[in-house]
GROMACS .gro file of C-alpha atoms in nm:
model
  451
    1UNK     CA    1   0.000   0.000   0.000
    2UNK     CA    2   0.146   0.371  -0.080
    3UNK     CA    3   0.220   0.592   0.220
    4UNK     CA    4  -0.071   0.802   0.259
    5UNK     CA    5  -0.026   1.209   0.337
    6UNK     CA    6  -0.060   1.315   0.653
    7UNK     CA    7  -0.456   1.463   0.561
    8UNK     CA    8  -0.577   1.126   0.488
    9UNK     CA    9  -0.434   0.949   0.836
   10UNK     CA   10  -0.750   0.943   1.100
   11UNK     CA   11  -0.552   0.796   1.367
   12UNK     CA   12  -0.308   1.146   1.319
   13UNK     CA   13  -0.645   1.322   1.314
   14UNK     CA   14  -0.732   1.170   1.628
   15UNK     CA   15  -0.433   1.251   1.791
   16UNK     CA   16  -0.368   1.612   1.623
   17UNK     CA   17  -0.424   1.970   1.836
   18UNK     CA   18  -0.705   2.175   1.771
   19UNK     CA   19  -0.448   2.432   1.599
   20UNK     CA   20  -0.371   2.154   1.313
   21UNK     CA   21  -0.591   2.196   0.970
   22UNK     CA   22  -0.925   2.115   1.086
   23UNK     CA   23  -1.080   2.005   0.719
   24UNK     CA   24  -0.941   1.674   0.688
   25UNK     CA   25  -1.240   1.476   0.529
   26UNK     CA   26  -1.517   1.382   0.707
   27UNK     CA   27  -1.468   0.978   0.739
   28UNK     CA   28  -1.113   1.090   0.908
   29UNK     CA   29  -1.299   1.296   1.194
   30UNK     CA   30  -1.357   1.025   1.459
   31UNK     CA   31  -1.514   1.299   1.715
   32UNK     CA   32  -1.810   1.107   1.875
   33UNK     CA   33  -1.970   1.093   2.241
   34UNK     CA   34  -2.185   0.952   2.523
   35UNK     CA   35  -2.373   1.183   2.620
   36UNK     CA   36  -2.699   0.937   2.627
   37UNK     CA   37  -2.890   1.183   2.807
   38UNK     CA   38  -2.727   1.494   2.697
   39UNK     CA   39  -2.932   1.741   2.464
   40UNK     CA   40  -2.771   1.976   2.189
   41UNK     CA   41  -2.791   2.374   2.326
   42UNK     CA   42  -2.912   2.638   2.035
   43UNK     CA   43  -2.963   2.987   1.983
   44UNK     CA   44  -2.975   3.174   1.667
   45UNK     CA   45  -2.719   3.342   1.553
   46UNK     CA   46  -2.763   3.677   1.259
   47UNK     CA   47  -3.091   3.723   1.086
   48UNK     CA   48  -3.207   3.816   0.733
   49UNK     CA   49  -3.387   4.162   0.717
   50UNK     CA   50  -3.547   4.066   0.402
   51UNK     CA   51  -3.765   3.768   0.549
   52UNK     CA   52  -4.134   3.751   0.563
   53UNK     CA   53  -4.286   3.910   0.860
   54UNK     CA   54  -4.509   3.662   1.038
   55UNK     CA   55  -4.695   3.640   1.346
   56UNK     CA   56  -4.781   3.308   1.539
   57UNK     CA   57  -4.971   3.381   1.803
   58UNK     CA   58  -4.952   3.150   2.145
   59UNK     CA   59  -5.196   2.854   2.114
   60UNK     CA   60  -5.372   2.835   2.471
   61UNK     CA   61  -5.469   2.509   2.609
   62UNK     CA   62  -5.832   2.502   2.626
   63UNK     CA   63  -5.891   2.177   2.761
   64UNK     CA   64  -6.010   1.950   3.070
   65UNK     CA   65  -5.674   1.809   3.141
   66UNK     CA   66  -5.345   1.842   3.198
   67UNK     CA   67  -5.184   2.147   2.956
   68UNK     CA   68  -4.946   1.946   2.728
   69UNK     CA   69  -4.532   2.069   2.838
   70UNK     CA   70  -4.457   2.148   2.463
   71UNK     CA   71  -4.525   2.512   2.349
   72UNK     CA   72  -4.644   2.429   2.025
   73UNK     CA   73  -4.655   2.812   1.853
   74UNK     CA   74  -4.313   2.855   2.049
   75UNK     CA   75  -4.168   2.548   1.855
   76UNK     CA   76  -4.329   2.653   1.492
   77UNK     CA   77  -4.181   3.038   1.523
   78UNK     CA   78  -3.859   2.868   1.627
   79UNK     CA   79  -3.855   2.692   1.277
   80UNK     CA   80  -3.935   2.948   1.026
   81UNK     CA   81  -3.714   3.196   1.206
   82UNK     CA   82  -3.439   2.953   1.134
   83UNK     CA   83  -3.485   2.907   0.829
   84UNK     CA   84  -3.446   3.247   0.729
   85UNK     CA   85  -3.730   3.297   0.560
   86UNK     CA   86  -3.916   3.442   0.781
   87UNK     CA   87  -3.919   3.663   1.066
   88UNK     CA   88  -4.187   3.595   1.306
   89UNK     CA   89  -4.327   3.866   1.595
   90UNK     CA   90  -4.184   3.867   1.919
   91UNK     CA   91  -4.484   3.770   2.134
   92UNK     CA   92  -4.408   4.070   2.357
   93UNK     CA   93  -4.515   4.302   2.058
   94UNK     CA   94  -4.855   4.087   2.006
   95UNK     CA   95  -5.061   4.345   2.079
   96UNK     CA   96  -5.392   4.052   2.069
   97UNK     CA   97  -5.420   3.699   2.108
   98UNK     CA   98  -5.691   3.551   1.804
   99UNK     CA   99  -5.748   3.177   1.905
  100UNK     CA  100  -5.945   3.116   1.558
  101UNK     CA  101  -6.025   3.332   1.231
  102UNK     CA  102  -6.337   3.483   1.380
  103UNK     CA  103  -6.101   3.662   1.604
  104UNK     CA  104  -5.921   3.830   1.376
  105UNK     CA  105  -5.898   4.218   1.367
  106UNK     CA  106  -5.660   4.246   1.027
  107UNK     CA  107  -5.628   4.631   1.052
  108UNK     CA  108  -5.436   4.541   1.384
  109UNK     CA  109  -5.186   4.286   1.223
  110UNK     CA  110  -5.161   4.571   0.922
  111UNK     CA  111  -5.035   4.814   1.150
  112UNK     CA  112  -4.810   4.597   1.271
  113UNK     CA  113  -4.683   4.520   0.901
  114UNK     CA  114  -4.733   4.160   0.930
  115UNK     CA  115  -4.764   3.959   0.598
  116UNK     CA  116  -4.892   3.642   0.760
  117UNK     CA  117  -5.040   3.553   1.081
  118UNK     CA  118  -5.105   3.180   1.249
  119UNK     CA  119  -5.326   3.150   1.499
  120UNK     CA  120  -5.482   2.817   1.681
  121UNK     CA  121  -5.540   2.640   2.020
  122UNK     CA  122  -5.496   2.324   2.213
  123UNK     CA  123  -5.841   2.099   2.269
  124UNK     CA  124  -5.824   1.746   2.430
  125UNK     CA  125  -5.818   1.454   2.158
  126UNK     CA  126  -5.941   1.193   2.306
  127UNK     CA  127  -5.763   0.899   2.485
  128UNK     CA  128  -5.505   1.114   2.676
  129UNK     CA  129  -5.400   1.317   2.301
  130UNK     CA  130  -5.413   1.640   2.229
  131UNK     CA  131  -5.585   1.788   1.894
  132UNK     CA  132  -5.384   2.134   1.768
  133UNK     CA  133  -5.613   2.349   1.539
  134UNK     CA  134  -5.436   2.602   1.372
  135UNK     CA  135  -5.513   2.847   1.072
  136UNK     CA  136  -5.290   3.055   0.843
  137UNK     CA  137  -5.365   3.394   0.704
  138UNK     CA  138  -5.250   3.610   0.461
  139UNK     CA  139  -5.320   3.980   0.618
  140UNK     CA  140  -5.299   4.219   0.330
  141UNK     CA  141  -5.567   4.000   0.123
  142UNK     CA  142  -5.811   3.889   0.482
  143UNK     CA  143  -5.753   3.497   0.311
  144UNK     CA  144  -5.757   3.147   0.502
  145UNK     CA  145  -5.472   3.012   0.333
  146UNK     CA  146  -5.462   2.727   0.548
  147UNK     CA  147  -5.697   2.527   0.811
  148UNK     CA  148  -5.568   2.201   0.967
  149UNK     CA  149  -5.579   2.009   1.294
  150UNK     CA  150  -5.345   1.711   1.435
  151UNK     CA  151  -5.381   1.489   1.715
  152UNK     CA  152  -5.076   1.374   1.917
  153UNK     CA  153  -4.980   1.254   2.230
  154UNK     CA  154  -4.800   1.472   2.486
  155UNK     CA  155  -4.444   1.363   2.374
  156UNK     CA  156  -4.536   1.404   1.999
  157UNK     CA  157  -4.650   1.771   2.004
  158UNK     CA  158  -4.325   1.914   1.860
  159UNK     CA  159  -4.339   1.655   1.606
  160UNK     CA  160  -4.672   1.814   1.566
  161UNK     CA  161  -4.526   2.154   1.562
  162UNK     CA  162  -4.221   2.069   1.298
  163UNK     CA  163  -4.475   1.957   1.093
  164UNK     CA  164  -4.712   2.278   1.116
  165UNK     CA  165  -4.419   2.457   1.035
  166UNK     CA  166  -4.391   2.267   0.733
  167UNK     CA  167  -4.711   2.302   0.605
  168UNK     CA  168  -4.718   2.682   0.653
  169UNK     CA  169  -4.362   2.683   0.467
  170UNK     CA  170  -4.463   2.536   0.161
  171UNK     CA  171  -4.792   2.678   0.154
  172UNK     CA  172  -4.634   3.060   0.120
  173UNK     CA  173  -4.283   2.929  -0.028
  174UNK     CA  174  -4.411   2.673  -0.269
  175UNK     CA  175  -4.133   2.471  -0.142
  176UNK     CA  176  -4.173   2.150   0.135
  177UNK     CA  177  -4.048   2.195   0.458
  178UNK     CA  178  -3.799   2.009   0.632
  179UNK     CA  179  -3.822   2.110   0.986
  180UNK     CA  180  -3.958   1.746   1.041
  181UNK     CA  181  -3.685   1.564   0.960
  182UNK     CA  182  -3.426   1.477   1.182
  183UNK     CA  183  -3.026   1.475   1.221
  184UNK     CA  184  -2.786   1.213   1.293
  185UNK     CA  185  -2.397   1.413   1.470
  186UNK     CA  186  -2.110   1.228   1.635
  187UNK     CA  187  -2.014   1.347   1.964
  188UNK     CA  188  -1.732   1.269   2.204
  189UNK     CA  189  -1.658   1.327   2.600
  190UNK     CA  190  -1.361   1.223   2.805
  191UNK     CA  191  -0.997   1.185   2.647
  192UNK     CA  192  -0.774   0.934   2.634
  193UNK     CA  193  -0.857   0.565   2.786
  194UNK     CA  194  -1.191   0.798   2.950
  195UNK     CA  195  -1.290   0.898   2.596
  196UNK     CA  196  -1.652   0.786   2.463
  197UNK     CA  197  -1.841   0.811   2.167
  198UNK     CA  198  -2.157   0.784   2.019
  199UNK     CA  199  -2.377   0.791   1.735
  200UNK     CA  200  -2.698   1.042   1.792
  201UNK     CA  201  -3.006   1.115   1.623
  202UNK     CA  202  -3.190   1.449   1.691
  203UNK     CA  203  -3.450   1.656   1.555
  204UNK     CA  204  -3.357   1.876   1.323
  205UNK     CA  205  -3.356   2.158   1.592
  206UNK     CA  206  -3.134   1.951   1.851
  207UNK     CA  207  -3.431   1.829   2.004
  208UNK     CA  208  -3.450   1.493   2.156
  209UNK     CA  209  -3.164   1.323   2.104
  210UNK     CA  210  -3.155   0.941   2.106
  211UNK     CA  211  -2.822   0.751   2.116
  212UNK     CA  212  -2.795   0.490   1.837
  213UNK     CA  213  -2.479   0.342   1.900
  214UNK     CA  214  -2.175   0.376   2.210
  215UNK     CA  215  -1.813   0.257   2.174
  216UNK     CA  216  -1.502   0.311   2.352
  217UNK     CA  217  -1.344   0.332   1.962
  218UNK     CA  218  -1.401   0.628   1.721
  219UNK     CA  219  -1.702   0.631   1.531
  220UNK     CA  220  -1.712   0.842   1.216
  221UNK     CA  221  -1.890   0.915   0.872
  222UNK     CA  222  -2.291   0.867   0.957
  223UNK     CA  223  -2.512   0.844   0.652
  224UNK     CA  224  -2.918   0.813   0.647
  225UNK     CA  225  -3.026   0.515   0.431
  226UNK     CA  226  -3.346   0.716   0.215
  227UNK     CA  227  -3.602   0.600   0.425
  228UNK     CA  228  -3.516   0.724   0.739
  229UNK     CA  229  -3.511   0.406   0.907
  230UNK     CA  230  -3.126   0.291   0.903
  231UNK     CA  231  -2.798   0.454   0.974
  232UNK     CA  232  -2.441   0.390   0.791
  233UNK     CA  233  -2.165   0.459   0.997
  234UNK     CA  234  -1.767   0.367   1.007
  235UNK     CA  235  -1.649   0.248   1.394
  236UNK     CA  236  -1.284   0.139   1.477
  237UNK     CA  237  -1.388  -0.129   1.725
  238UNK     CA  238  -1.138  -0.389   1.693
  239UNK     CA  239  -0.830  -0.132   1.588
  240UNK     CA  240  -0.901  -0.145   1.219
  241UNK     CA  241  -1.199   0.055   1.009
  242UNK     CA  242  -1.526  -0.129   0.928
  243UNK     CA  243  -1.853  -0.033   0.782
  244UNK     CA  244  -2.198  -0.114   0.957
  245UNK     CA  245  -2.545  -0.050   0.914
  246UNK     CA  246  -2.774  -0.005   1.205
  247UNK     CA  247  -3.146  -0.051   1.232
  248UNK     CA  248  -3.251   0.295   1.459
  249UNK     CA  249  -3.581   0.127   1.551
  250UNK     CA  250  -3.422  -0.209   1.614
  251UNK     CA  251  -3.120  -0.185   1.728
  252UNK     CA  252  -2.972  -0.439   1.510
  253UNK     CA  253  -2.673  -0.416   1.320
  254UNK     CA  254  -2.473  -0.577   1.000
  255UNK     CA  255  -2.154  -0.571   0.899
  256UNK     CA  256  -2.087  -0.443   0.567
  257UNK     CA  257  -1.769  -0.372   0.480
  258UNK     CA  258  -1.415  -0.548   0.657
  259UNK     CA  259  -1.171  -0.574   0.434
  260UNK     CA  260  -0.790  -0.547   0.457
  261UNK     CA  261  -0.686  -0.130   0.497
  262UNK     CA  262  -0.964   0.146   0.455
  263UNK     CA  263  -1.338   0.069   0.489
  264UNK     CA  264  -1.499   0.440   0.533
  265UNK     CA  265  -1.691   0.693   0.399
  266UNK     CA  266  -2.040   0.470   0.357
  267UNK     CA  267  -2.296   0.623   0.141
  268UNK     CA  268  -2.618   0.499   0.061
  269UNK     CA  269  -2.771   0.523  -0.333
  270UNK     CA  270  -3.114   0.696  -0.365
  271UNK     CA  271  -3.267   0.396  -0.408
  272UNK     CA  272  -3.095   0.245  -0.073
  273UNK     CA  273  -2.961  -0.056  -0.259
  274UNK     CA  274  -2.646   0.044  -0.306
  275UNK     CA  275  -2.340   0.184  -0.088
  276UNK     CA  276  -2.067   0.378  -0.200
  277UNK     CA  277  -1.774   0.378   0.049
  278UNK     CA  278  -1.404   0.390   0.009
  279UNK     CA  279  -1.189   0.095   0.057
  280UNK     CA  280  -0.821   0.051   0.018
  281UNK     CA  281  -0.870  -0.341  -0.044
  282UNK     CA  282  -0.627  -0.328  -0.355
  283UNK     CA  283  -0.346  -0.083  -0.209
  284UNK     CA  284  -0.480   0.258  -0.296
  285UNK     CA  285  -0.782   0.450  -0.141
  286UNK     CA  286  -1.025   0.393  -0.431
  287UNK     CA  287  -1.425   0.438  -0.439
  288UNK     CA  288  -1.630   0.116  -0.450
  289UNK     CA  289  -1.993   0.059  -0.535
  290UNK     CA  290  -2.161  -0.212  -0.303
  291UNK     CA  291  -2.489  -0.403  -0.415
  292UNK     CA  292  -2.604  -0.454  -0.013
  293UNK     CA  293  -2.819  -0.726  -0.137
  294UNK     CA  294  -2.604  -0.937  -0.308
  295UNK     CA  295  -2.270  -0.788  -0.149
  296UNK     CA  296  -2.112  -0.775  -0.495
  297UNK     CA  297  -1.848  -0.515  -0.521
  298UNK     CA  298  -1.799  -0.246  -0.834
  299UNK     CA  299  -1.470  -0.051  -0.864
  300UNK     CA  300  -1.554   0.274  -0.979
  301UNK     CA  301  -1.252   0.488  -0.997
  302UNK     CA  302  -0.857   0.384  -1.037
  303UNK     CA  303  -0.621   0.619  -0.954
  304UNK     CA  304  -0.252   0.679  -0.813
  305UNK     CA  305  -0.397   0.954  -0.637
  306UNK     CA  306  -0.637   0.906  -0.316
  307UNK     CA  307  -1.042   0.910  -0.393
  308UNK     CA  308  -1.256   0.921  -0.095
  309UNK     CA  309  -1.587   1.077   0.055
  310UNK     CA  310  -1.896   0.939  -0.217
  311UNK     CA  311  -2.174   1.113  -0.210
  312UNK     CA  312  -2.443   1.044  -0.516
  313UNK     CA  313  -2.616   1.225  -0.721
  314UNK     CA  314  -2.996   1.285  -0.686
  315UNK     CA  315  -3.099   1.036  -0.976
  316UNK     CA  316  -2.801   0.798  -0.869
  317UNK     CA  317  -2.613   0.794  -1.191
  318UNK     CA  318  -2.334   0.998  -1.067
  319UNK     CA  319  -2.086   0.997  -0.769
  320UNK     CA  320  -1.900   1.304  -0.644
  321UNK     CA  321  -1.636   1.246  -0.452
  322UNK     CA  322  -1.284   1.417  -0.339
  323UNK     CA  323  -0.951   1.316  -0.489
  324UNK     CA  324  -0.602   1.454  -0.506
  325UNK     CA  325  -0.474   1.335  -0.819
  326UNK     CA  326  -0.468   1.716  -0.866
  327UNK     CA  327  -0.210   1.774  -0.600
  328UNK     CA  328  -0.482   1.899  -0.392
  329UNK     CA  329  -0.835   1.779  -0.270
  330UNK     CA  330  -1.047   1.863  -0.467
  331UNK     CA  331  -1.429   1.743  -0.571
  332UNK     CA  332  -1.472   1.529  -0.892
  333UNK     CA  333  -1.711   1.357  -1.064
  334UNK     CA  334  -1.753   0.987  -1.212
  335UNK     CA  335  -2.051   0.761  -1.341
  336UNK     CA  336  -2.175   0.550  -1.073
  337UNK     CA  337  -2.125   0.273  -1.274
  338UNK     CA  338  -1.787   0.356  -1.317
  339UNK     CA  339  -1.601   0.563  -1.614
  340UNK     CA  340  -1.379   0.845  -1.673
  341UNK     CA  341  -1.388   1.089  -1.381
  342UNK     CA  342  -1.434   1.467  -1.467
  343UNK     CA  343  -1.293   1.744  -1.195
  344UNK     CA  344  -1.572   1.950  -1.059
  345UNK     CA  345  -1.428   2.250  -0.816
  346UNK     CA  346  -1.164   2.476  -0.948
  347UNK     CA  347  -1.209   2.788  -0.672
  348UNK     CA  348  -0.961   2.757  -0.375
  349UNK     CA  349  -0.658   2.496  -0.306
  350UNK     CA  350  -0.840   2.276  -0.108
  351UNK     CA  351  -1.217   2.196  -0.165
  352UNK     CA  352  -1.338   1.822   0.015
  353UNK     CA  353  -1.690   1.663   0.176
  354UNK     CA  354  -1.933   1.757  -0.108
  355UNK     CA  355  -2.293   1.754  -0.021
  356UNK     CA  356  -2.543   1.782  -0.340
  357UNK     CA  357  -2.815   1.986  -0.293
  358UNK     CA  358  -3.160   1.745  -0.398
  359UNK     CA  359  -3.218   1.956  -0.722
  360UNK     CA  360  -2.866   1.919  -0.854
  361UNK     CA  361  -2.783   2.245  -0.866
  362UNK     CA  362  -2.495   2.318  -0.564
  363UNK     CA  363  -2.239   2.163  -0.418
  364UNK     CA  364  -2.117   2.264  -0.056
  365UNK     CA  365  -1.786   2.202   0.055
  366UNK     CA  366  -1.529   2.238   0.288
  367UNK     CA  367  -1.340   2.488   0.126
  368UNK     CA  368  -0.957   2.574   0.231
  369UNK     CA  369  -0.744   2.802   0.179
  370UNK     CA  370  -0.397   2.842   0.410
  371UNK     CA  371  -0.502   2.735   0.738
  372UNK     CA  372  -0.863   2.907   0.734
  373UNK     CA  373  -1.122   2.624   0.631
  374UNK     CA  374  -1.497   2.792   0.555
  375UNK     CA  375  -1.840   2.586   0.416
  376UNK     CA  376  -1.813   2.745   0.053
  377UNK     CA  377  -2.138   2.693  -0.181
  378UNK     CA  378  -2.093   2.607  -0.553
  379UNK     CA  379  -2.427   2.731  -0.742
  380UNK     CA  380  -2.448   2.582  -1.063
  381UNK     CA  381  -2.820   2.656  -1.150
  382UNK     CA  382  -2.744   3.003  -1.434
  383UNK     CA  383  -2.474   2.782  -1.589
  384UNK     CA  384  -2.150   2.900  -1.497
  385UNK     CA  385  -2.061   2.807  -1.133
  386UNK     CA  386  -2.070   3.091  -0.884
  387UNK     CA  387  -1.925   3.047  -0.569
  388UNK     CA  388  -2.026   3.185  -0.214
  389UNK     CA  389  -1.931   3.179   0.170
  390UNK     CA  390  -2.180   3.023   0.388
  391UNK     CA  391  -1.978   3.025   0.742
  392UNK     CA  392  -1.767   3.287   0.894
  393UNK     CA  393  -1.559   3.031   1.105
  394UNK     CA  394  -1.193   2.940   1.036
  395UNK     CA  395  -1.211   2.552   1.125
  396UNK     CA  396  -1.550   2.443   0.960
  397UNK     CA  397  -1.635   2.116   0.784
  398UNK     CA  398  -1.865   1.848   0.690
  399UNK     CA  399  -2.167   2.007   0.499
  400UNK     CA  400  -2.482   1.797   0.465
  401UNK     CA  401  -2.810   1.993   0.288
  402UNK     CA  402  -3.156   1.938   0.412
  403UNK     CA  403  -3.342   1.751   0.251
  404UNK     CA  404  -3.525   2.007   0.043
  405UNK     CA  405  -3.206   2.224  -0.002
  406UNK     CA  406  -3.319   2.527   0.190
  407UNK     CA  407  -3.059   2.480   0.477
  408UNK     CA  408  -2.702   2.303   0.582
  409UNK     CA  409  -2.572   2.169   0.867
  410UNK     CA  410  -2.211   2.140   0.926
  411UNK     CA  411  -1.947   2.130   1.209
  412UNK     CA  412  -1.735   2.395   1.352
  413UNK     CA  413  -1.417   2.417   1.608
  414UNK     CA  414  -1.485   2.699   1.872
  415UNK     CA  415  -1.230   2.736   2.160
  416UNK     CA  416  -1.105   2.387   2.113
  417UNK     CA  417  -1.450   2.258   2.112
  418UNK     CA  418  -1.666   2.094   1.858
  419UNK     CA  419  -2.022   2.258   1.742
  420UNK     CA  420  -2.240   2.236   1.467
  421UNK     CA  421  -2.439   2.478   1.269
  422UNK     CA  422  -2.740   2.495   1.048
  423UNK     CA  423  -2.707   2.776   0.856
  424UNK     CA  424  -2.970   2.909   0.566
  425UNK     CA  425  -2.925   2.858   0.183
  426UNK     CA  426  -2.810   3.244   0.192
  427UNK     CA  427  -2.603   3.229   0.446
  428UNK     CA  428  -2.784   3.484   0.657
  429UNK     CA  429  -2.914   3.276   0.980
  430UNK     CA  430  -2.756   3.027   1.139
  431UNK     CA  431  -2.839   2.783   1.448
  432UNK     CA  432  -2.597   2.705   1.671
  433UNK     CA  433  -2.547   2.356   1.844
  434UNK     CA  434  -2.347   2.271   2.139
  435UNK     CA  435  -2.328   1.939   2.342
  436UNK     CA  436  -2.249   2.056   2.698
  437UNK     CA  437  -1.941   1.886   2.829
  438UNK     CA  438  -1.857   1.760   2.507
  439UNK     CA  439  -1.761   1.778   2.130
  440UNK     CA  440  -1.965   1.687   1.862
  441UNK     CA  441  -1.880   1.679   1.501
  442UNK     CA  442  -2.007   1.508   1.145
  443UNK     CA  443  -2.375   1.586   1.111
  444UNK     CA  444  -2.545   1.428   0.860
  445UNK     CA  445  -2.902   1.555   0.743
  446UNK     CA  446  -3.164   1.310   0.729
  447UNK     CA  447  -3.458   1.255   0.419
  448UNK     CA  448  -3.787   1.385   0.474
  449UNK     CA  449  -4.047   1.172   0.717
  450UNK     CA  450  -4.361   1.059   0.702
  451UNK     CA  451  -4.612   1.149   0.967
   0.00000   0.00000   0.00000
């Protein structure tokens, strides 16, 4: 096997100070955690002055029983304020409080220069649920635009919420929401022979974490099989590399990928029959194509110089993936079914981790340049690539899009710490994420759920 460089070496990652380049690619970065019980902290960070004015307006309990914990108009403002769409009313400046349409005074929300407003309320459902009824507005024409209700059980309502949020997203964007959808991070606490790691899933706003998988070992490189339902993940259990899948609901796990050297940087095809990874089975870091039914193996590139990090396409003909057979990482292109590979980012000396957006059209990266490492946006969709600066950080990696594009999450290094951000397609709003007591790195964005 060739001596790799020092960027592609995860144990030297593992080892390295905080000061060292930051950007090496995402299945070198074995940050994980414990932190079973431990919940991601946010607060938003910048804001777009050009976002829609909206108003949701508290939803009161008006029930026999016990008010549910979850502040359900709270948890829907929360979401289109991050997304940067939208700017909603602080409730201090809600000058009334309409439960239902017949309540409605528009010359109030006029003077306030609100576009929209939401209004609703809390009823018993039956059988210890809760039933939210909510209605959207559009102020300046006095229009129902939308009139819903959804039953859920006390530890459902922000699923409830996320998904309100959704509805009122599309319904004035004309694009679906993906506030209920959820995120899968490594995090890591301790150091040395006290370190731990685990696998997480969250909502997409940090909410309720569950821990999928613990190890004493690094785990690294999570990816969301298209239905939601498993995780991909690297974990050097053992001392050497291996690919698994786990079953979130379940629990249960398969081995996928063992072989002699490399096994990292699992990616599952649109259609969730396929992986991608990158194995180093035949000397040199080179990406693979796995049928997970039949286990049959495809080499897809072959090259002196080091391929790694898959990512596919939208349609699943095409792989992206990073390579220095330029002298530099950079992000290239190939035919999923193997071919000629074409080089895809030419701005900056260092560009690695693509994420495709689900229409195509961009291509975030970790894009370097001396020893400052920023999320940089390739935009594709006029032609000519333009390029653009999502985070402001010097030490930020790993960018994985929502599912309908609109927003990326990715992770940062702040005083020697790991966080993670979702920022807005325009850069203008971001969320920040912190695990108290810990680090945690590698977020991967998960598809859109069903209800």
């Amino acid at each position: 096997m060739k001596k790799l460089p020092r960027w592609y070496s995860p144990r030297r990652w593992f080892a390295r100070s905080a000061a060292m380049s930051a950007v090496v690619l995402a299945l070198l970065l074995p940050f994980a955690a414990s932190a079973q019980q431990q919940g991601l902290e946010l607060d938003i960070v910048g804001g777009n002055a050009a976002a829609l004015p909206i108003a949701v307006v508290p939803m009161p309990y008006q029930g026999g029983a016990a008010a549910p914990e979850t502040d359900v108009a709270a948890v829907i403002a929360a979401d289109l304020n991050r997304s940067g769409q939208f700017r909603s009313l602080p409730e201090g400046d809600l000058v009334e409080r309409p439960t239902r349409g017949s309540e409605v005074n528009y010359p109030t929300w006029r003077a306030l220069n609100q576009d929209y407003l939401v209004v609703g309320r809390v009823v018993d459902g039956g059988s210890g649920a809760y039933r939210v009824e909510y209605e959207l507005f559009d102020v300046a024409t006095q229009q129902r635009l939308l009139g819903f209700a959804l039953t859920a059980r006390s530890n459902a309502m922000r699923d409830v919420a996320h998904q309100i949020a959704d509805a009122i997203y599309e319904k004035i964007l004309g694009v679906k929401g993906a506030f209920f959808t959820r995120i899968a991070y490594i995090t890591a606490t301790g150091v040395g022979r006290d370190a731990s790691y685990a696998l997480v899933v969250a909502d997409s706003d940090g909410f309720n974490p569950q821990t999928v998988v613990t190890s004493s070992e690094p785990l690294l490189s999570p990816s969301w099989s298209p239905d939601g339902n498993r995780l991909a993940y690297v974990s050097f259990e053992g001392g050497s590399s291996s690919i698994y899948i786990q079953d979130i609901s379940t629990g249960s796990r398969q081995l996928v990928a063992k072989f002699r050297g490399i096994n990292s940087a699992p990616a599952f095809s649109p259609d969730g029959g396929r992986m991608a990874m990158t194995l180093s089975r035949s000397g040199n870091p080179e990406i693979y194509v796995m049928n997970l039914g039949s286990k049959a193996l495809t080499q897809v590139t072959n090259h002196f110089g080091i391929d790694t990090e898959p990512t596919w396409s939208a349609d699943g003909g095409t792989l992206y993936f990073t390579s220095d057979r330029g002298g530099q990482p950079q992000i290239y292109q190939v035919p999923a079914g193997g071919g000629s590979a074409s080089r895809v980012s030419f701005q900056g000396n260092y560009n690695a981790s693509a994420s495709v957006s689900p229409d195509g059209q961009k291509i975030a990266t970790a894009q370097g340049a001396g020893n400052t490492y920023r999320i940089a946006v390739m935009d594709r969709s006029l032609g000519s690539a333009r390029w653009s600066t999502l985070s402001p950080g010097s030490l930020d990696e790993s960018p994985s899009f929502a599912p309908n594009g609109a927003m990326i999450i990715y992770a940062a290094r702040e005083g020697g710490r790991g966080v993670l951000y979702a920022v807005s397609a325009d850069g203008r709003v971001r969320q920040r994420l912190v695990l108290a007591g810990g680090d945690v790195r590698e977020p991967a964005w998960g598809p859109f759920r069903t209800p």
